Coordinates of C-alpha atoms in Angstrom, one line a residue:
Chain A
X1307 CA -81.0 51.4 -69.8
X1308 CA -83.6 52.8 -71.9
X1309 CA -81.4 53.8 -75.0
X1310 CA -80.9 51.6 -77.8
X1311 CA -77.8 50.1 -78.3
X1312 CA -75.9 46.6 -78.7
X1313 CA -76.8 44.1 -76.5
X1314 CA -75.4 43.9 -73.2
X1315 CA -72.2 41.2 -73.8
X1316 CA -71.4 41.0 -70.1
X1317 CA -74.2 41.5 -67.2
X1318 CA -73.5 42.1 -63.6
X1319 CA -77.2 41.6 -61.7
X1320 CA -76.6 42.5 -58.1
X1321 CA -73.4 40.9 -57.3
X1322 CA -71.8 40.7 -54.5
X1323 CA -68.5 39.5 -53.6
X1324 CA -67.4 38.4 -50.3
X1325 CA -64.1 37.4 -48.6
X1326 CA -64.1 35.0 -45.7
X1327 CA -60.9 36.6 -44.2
X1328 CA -60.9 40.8 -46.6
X1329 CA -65.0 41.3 -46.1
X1330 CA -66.9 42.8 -49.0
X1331 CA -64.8 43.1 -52.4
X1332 CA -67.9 44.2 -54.6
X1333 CA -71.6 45.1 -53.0
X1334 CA -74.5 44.5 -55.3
X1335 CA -72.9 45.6 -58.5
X1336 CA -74.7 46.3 -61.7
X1337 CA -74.0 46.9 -64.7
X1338 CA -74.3 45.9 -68.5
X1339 CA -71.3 46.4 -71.2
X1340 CA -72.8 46.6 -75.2
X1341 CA -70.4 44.4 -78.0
X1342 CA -68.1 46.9 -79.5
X1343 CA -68.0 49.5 -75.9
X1344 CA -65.1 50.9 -74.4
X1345 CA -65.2 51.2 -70.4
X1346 CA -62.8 52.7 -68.0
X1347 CA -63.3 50.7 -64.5
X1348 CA -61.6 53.5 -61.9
X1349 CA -61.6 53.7 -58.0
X1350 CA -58.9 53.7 -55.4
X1351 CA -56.6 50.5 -54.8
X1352 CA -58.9 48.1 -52.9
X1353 CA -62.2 49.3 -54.6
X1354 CA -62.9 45.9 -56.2
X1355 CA -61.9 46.7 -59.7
X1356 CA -60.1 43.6 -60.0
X1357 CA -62.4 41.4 -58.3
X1358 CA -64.9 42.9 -60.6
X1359 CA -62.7 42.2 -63.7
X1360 CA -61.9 38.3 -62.6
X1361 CA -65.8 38.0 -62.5
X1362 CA -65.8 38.7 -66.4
X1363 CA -63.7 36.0 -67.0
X1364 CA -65.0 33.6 -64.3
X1365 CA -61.6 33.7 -62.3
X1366 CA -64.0 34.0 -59.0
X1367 CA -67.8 33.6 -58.5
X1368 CA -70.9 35.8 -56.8
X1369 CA -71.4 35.7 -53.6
X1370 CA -74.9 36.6 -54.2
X1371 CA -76.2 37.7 -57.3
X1372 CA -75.2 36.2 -60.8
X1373 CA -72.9 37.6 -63.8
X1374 CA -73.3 36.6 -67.4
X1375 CA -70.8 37.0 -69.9
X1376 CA -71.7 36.3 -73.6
X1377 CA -74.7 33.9 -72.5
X1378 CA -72.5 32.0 -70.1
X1379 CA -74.1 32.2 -66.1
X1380 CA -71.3 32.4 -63.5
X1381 CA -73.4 30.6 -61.4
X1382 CA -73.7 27.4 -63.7
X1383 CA -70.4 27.2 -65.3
X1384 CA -68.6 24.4 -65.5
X1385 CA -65.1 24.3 -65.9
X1386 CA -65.5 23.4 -69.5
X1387 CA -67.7 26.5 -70.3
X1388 CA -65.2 28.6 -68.4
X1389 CA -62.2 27.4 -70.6
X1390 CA -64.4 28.1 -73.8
X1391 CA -65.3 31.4 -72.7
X1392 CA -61.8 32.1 -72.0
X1393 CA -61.3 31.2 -75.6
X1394 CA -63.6 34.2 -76.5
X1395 CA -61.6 36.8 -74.3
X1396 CA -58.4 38.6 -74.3
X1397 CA -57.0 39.5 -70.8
X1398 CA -53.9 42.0 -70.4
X1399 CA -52.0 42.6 -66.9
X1400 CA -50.1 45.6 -65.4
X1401 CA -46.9 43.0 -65.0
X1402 CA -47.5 41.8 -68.7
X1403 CA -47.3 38.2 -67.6
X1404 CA -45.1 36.9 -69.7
X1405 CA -43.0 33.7 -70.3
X1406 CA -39.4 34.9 -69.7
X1407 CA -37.8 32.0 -72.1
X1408 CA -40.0 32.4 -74.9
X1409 CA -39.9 35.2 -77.6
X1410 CA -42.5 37.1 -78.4
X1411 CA -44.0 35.2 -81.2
X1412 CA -43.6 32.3 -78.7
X1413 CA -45.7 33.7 -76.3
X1414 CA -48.3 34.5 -78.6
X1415 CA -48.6 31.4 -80.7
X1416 CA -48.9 29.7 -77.0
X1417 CA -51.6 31.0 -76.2
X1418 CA -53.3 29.4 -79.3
X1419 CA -50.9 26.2 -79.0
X1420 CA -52.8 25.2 -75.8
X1421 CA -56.3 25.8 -76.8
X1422 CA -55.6 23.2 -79.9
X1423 CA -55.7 25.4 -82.4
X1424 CA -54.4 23.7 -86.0
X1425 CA -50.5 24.3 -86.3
X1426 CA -51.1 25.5 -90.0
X1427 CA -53.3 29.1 -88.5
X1428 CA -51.0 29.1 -85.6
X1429 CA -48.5 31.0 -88.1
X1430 CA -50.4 33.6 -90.0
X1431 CA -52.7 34.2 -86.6
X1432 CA -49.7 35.6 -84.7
X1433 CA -47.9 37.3 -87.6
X1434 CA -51.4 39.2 -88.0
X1435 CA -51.3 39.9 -84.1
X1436 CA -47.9 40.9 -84.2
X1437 CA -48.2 43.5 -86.9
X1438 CA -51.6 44.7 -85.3
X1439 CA -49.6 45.8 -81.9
X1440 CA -47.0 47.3 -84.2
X1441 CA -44.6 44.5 -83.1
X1442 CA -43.9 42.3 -85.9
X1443 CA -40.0 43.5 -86.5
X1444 CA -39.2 41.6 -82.7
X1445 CA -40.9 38.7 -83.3
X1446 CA -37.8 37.0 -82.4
X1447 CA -37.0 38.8 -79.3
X1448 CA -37.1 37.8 -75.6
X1449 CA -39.0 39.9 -73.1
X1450 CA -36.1 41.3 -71.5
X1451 CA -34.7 42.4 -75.0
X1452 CA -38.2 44.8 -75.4
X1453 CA -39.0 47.7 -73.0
X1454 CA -42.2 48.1 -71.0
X1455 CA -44.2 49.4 -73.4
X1456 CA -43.3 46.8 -76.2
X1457 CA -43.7 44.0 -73.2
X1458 CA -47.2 45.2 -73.0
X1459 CA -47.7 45.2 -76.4
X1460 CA -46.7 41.3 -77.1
X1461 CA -49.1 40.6 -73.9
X1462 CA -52.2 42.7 -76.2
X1463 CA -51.0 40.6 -78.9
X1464 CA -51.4 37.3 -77.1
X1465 CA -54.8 38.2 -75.9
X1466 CA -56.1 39.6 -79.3
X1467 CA -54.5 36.4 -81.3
X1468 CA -58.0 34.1 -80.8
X1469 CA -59.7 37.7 -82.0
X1470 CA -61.6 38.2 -78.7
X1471 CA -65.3 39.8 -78.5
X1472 CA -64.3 42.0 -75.4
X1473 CA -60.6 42.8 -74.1
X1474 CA -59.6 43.0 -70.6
X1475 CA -57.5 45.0 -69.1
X1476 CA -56.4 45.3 -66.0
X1477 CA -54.2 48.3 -64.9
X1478 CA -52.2 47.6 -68.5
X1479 CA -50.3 50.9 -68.1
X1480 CA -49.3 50.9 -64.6
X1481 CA -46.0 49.9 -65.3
X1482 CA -45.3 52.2 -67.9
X1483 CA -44.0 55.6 -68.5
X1484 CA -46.5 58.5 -70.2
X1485 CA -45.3 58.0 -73.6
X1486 CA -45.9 54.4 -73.6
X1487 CA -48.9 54.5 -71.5
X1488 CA -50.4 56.9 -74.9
X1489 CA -48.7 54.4 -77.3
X1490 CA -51.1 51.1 -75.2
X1491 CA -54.1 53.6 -75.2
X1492 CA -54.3 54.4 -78.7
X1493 CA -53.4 50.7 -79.7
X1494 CA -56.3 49.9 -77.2
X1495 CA -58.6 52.6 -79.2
X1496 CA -57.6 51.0 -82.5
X1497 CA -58.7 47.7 -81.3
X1498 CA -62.1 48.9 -80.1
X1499 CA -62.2 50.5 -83.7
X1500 CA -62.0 47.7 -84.9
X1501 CA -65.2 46.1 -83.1
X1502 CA -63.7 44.3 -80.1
X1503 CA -64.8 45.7 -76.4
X1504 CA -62.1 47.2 -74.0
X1505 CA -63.0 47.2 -70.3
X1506 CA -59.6 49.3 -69.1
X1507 CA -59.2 48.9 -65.1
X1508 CA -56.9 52.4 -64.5
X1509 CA -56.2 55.2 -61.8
X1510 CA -55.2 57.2 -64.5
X1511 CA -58.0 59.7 -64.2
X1512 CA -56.5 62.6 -66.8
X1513 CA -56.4 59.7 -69.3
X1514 CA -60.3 58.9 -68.7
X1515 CA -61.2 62.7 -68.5
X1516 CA -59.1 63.4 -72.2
X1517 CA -61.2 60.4 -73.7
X1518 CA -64.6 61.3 -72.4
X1519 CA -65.3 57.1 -72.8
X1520 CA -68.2 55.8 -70.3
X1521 CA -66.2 55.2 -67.1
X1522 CA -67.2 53.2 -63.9
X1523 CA -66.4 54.2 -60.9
X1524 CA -65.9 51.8 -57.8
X1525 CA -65.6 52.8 -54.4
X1526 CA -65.0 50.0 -51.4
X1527 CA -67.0 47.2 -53.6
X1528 CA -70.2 49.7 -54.8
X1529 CA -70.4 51.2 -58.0
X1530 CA -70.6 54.9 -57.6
X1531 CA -71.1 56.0 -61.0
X1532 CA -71.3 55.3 -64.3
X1533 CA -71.5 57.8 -66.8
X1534 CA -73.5 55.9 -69.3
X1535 CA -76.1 56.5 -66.2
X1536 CA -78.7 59.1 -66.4
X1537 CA -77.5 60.6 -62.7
X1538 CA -75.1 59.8 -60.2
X1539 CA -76.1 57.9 -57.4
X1540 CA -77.2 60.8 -54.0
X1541 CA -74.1 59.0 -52.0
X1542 CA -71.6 59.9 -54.8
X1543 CA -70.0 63.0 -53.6
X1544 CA -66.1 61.7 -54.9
Chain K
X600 CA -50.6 15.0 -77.1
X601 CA -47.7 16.1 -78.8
X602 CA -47.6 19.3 -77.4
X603 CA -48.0 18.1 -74.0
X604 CA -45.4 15.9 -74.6
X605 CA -43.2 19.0 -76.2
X606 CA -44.3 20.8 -73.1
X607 CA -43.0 18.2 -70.9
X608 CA -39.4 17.5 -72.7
X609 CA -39.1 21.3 -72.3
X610 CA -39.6 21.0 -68.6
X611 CA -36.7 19.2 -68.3
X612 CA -34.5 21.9 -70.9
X613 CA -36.0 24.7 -69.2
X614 CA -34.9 23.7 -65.4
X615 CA -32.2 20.6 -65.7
X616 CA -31.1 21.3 -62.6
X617 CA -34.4 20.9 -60.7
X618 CA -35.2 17.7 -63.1
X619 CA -32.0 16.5 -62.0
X620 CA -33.0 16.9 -58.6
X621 CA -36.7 15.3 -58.6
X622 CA -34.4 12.3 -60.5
X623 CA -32.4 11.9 -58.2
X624 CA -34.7 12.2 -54.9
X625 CA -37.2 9.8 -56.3
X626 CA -34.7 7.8 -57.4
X627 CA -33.2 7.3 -53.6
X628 CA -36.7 7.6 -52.3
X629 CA -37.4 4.5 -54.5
X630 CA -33.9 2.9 -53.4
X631 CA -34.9 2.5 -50.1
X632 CA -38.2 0.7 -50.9
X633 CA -36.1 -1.3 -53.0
X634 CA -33.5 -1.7 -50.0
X635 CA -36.1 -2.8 -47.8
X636 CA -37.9 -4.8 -50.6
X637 CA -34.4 -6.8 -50.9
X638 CA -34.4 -7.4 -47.3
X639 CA -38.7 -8.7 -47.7
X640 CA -37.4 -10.6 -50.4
X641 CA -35.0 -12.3 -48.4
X642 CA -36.4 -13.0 -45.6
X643 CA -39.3 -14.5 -46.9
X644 CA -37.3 -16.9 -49.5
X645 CA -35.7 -18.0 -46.0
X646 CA -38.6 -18.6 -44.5
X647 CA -40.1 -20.2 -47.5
X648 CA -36.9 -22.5 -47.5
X649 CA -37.0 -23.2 -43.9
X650 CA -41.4 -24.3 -44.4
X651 CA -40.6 -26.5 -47.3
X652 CA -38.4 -28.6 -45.1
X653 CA -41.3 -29.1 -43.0
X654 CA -42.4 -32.8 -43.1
X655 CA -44.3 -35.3 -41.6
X656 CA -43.5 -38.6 -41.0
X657 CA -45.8 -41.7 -40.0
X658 CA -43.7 -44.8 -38.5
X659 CA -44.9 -48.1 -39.4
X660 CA -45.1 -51.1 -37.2
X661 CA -42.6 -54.1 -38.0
X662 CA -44.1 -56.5 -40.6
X663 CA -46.6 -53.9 -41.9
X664 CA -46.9 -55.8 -45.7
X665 CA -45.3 -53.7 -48.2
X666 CA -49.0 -53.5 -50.3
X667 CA -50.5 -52.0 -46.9
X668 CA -48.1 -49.0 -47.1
X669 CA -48.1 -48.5 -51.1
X670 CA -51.8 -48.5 -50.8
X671 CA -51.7 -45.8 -47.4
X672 CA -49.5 -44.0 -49.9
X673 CA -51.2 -43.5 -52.7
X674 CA -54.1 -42.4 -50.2
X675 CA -52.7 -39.7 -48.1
X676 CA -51.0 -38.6 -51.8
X677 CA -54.9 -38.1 -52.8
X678 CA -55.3 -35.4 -49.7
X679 CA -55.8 -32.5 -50.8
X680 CA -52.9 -31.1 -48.5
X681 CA -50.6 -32.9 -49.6
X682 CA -47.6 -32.4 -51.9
X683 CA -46.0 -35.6 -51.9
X684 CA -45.9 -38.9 -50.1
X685 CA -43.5 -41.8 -50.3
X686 CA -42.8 -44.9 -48.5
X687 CA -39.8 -45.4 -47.7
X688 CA -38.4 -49.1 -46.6
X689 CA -35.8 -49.7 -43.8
X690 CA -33.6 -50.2 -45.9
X691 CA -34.1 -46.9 -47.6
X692 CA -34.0 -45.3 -44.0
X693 CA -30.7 -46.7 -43.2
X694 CA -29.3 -44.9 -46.0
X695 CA -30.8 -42.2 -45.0
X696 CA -29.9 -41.8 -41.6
X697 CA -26.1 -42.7 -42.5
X698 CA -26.4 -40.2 -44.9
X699 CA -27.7 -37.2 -42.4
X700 CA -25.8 -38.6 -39.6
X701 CA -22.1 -39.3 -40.6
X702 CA -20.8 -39.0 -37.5
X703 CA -23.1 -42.2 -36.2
X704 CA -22.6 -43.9 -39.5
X705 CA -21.2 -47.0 -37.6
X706 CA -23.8 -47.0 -35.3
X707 CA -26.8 -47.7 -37.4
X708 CA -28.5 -51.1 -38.1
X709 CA -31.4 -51.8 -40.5
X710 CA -32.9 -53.5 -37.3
X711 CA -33.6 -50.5 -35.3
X712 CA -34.8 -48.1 -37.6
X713 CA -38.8 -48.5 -38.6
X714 CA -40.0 -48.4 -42.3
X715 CA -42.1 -44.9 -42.8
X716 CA -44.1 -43.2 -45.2
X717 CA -43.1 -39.5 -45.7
X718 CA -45.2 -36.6 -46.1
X719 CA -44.5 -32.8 -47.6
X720 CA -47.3 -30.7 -48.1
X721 CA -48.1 -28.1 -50.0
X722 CA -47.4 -24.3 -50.1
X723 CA -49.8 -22.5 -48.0
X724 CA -51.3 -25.9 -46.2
X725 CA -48.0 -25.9 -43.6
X726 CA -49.6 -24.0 -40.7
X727 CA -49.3 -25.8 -37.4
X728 CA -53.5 -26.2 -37.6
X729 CA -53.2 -28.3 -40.9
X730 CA -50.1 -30.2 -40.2
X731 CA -51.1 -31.6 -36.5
X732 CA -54.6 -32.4 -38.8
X733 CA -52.9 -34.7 -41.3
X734 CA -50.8 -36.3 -38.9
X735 CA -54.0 -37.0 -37.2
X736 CA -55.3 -38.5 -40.1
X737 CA -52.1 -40.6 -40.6
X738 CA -52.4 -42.1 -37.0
X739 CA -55.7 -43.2 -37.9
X740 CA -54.1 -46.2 -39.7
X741 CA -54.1 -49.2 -37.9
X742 CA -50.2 -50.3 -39.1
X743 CA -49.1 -46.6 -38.4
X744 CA -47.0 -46.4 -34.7
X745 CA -45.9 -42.9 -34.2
X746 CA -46.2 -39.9 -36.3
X747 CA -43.9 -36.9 -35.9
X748 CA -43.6 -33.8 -37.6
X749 CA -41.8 -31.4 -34.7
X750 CA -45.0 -29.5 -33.4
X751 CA -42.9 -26.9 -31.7
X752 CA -40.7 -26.2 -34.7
X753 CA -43.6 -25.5 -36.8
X754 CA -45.1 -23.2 -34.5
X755 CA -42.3 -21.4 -34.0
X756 CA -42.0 -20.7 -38.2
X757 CA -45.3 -20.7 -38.7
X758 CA -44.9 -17.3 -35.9
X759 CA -41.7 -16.5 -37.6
X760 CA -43.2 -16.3 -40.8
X761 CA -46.5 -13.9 -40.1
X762 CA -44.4 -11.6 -37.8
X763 CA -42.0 -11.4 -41.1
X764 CA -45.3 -10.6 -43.4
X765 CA -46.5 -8.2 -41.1
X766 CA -43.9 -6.2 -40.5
X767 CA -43.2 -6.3 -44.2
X768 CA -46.7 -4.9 -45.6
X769 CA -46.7 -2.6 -42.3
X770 CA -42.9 -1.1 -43.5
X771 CA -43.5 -1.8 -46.8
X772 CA -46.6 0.9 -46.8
X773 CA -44.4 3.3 -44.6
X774 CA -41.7 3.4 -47.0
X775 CA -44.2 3.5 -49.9
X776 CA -46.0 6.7 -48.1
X777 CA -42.9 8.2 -47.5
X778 CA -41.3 7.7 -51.1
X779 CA -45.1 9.6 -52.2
X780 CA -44.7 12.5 -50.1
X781 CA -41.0 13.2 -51.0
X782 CA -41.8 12.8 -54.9
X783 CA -44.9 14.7 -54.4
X784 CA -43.3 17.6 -52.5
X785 CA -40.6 17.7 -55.6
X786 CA -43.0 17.5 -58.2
X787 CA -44.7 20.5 -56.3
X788 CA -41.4 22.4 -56.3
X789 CA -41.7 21.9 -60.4
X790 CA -45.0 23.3 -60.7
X791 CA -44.2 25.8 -58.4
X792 CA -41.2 26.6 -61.0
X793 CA -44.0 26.7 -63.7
X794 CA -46.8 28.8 -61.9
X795 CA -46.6 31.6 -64.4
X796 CA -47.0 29.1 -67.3
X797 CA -49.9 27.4 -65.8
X798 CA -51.6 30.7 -65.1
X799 CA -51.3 31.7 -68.6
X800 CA -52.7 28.1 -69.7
X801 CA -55.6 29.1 -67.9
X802 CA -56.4 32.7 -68.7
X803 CA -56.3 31.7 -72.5
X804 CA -58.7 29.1 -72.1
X805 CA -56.6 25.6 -72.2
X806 CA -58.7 22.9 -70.2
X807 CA -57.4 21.5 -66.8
X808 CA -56.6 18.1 -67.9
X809 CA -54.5 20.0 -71.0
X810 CA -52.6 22.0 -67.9
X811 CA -52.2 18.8 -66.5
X812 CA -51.2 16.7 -69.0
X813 CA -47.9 17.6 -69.6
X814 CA -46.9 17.6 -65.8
X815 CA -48.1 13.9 -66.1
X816 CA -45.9 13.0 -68.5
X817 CA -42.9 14.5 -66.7
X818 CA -44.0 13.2 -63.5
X819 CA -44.4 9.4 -65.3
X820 CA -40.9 9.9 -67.3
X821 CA -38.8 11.0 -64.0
X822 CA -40.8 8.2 -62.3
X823 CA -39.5 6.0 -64.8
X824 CA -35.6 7.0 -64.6
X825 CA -35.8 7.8 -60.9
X826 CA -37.0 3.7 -60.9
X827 CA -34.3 3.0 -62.8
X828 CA -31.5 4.5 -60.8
X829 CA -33.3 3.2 -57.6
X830 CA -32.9 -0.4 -59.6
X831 CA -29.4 0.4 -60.3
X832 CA -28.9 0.9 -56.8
X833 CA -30.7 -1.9 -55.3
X834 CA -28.4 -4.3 -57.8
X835 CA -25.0 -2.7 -56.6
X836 CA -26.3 -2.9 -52.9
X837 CA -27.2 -6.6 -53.2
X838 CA -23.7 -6.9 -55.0
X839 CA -21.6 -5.8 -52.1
X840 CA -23.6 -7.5 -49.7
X841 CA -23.7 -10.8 -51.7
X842 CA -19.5 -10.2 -51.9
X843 CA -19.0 -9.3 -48.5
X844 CA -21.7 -10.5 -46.0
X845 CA -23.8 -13.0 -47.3
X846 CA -25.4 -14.1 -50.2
X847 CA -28.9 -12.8 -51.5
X848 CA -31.1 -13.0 -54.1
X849 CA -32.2 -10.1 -56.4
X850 CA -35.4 -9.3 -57.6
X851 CA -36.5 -11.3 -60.9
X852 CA -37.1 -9.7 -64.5
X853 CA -40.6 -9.3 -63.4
X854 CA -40.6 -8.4 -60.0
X855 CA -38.1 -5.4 -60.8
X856 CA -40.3 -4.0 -63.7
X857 CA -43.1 -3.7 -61.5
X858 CA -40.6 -1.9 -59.1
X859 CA -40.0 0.4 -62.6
X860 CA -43.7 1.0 -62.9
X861 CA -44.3 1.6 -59.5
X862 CA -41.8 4.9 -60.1
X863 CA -43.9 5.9 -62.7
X864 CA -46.7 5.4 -61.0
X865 CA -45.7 7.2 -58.3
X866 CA -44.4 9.9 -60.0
X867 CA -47.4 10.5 -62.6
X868 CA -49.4 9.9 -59.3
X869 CA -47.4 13.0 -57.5
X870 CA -48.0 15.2 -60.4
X871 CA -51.4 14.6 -60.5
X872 CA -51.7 14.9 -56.8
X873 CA -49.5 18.4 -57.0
X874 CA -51.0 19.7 -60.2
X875 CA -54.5 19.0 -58.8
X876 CA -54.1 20.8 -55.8
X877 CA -52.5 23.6 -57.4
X878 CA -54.9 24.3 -59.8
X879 CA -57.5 24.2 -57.2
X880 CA -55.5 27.1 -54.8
X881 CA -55.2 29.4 -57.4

């Protein structure tokens, strides 16, 4: 880490994960994300991407070691501080997540509807997340009336709405065709432009290779390599 | 709070049928309590009838003078057992007995029967211990002859009467945990329904008393109308019985309020108990 950059937003410092009944998700993971970086977290299914993405936004806890995430210690947090980092993050999912009776404007002024936010910038906030993810002609429709890609795109909305610092996502194009999956990268790319971090869990390796963005690689819970690092690790030989 | 509570009245657009349902289960769940809180109820105004009747009385020996007894009277009145004391003349106890004994109305003569002065006691002082006590106390006059108050008869409600308050709080409870479990394992059902939304709550940062909050409301609000119906149904049992087997009292104004806030008590209790636990699993 000797180069000069932003400041590390999110910290992993040797952590480990462990299951009582799965074993080892993550083995003494490091790692340190700047404000404003775009990170591809790859590895095959069971590799502890997820479990390494929950541990951003505090879902689980180190077993050993500690993570920090914009000056909040996973070891220390309440559930207070975790609700008001949550407040400061934008998670997306590979099934979108969605709430089936709600329109799409519904589901992304709910998101700020819960947190307490005044009804008066509940209005403007989701139009302006709307129109970001391209969306703002089907404000009015249902999740089942949008395709894949557009269901994706409301979800991006509803996680941008309370302007996050960083922007998880987890497999967001999984579900998704190859046209679509481009359409969610490049809105992903605009919102990094635009000075919001994107830490993109994917197995879509000709995506990361076309982007040449730092990428993480995970193998059963270690971090094999990280391009931001000087060298890969001697054990790396994926 | 208003959107909690918008949350909540949405609950019950968004799934009527499975509203309808936790209704109507805590409202029978509730309905038996109440059907065995009738029968309590009952019982124990019968045995509170039957331990008000309980009496003692102290005969006095012939030619006692009249200022004697007023002064025993006002006595024994001053213990602090007792309710009430009266004398009462032979004349007084001819009436009396002709009144209570029709059949031997002919029989009677003012000769035979003994001037007495008549004690009731007060509620909660008519245990065999503290009766057999004051009538001790009452033989301790030197013009009193016999005093009787029918020792075995008060054992025997006295025995009557804790078996009756045992087995009520020991039933009473039962029911009580049973009507908890069945309205918590239908409020679960209803945030099982409303996992997604609850996930979502969380991931965007709402606090877990805000997740909860609106599941407490609906939890208190079908406690209320499940209470309610349960009320309704208590009222038409005791109807038909009190038409057709035998008349029964109902619960008063008061008593069936508390059976209404009980409901939604128990079924803001549930929610807690259901959203608690589910927010801790996942």
């Amino acid at each position: 880490m000797s180069e000069a950059k932003a400041p590390g937003i999110i910290r992993f410092s040797g952590v480990t994960k462990e299951y009582p009944r799965t074993g080892t998700a993550l083995a003494g993971v490091s790692l340190e994300i700047a404000k404003g970086e775009f990170v591809f977290l790859t590895g095959p299914s069971g590799s502890g991407k997820s479990t390494l993405l929950k541990m951003i936004y505090l879902e689980e806890r180190p077993s050993h070691g500690d993570v920090k995430v914009s000056g909040v210690l996973a070891s220390s947090a309440r559930g207070g501080d975790v609700a008001t980092l949550r407040r400061k993050l934008g998670i997306v999912f590979q099934d979108f997540r969605l709430l089936e009776d709600r329109t799409a404007e519904q589901n992304v002024s709910f998101a700020l509807e819960v947190i307490g936010t005044p009804r008066t910038a509940i209005g403007p906030k989701v139009a302006r997340a709307l129109a970001q993810v391209g969306l703002a002609s089907k404000a009015a429709s249902l999740p089942r009336e949008l395709s894949g890609g557009e269901q994706q795109r409301v979800a991006i909305a509803r996680a941008l709405v309370n302007d996050p610092f960083v922007l998880i996502a987890d497999e967001p194009t999984g579900n998704l065709d190859e046209r679509a999956t481009r359409g969610i990268f490049q809105l992903l790319r605009e919102i990094n432009g635009a000075g919001t971090a994107v830490v993109m869990a994917t197995h879509d390796l000709e995506l990361i290779r076309r982007s040449g963005l730092r990428t993480i690689e995970l193998n059963r819970g270690q971090m094999v390599f990280d391009s931001a690092a000087e060298a890969r690790p001697a054990e790396d030989n994926a | 709070m208003r959107l909690a509570f918008r949350e909540a009245m949405m609950g019950f657009q968004r799934a009527p049928l499975l509203s309808a349902l936790s209704i109507i289960t805590i409202g029978f769940s509730l309905f038996a309590f109440g059907l065995f809180g009738l029968v309590a109820l009952n019982i124990r105004n019968a045995v509170q009838q039957v331990e008000e009747r309980v009496e003692i009385r102290a005969f006095l020996t012939d030619g006692t003078p009249v200022e004697a007894a007023a002064a025993a009277v006002g006595d024994v009145s001053g213990f602090p057992e007792v309710l009430k004391a009266e004398f009462v003349s032979k004349e007084q106890a001819l009436v009396l007995a002709k009144r209570e004994l029709k059949e031997f109305r002919e029989e009677f003569d003012a000769s035979v029967l003994p001037a007495s002065i008549d004690v009731r006691l007060k509620d909660g002082y008519r245990d065999p211990r503290t009766v057999a006590a004051v009538a001790a106390r009452l033989r301790a006059y030197p013009f009193v002859d016999e005093v009787r108050y029918g020792d075995d008869w008060v054992e025997k409600v006295y025995r009557l009467r804790n078996i009756a308050t045992v087995a009520g709080i020991a039933l009473g409870l039962a029911f009580a945990a049973v009507s908890v479990i069945i309205i918590g394992a239908t409020i679960r059902m209803t945030v099982l329904s409303r996992a997604r939304e609850i996930a979502i709550m969380r991931m965007v940062g709402a606090t877990d008393s805000f997740v909860r909050s609106p599941f407490l409301i609906e939890g208190f609000t079908k406690g209320i109308l499940g209470g309610l119906m349960a009320l309704f149904l208590t009222w038409a049992a005791h109807q038909i019985i009190s038409s057709q087997l035998i008349e029964t009292q109902f619960f008063d104004p008061k008593l069936s309020m508390l059976g209404v806030a009980a409901g939604a008590l128990i079924g803001a209790l549930g929610s807690a108990l259901s959203v608690g636990r589910h927010l801790r699993d996942v």
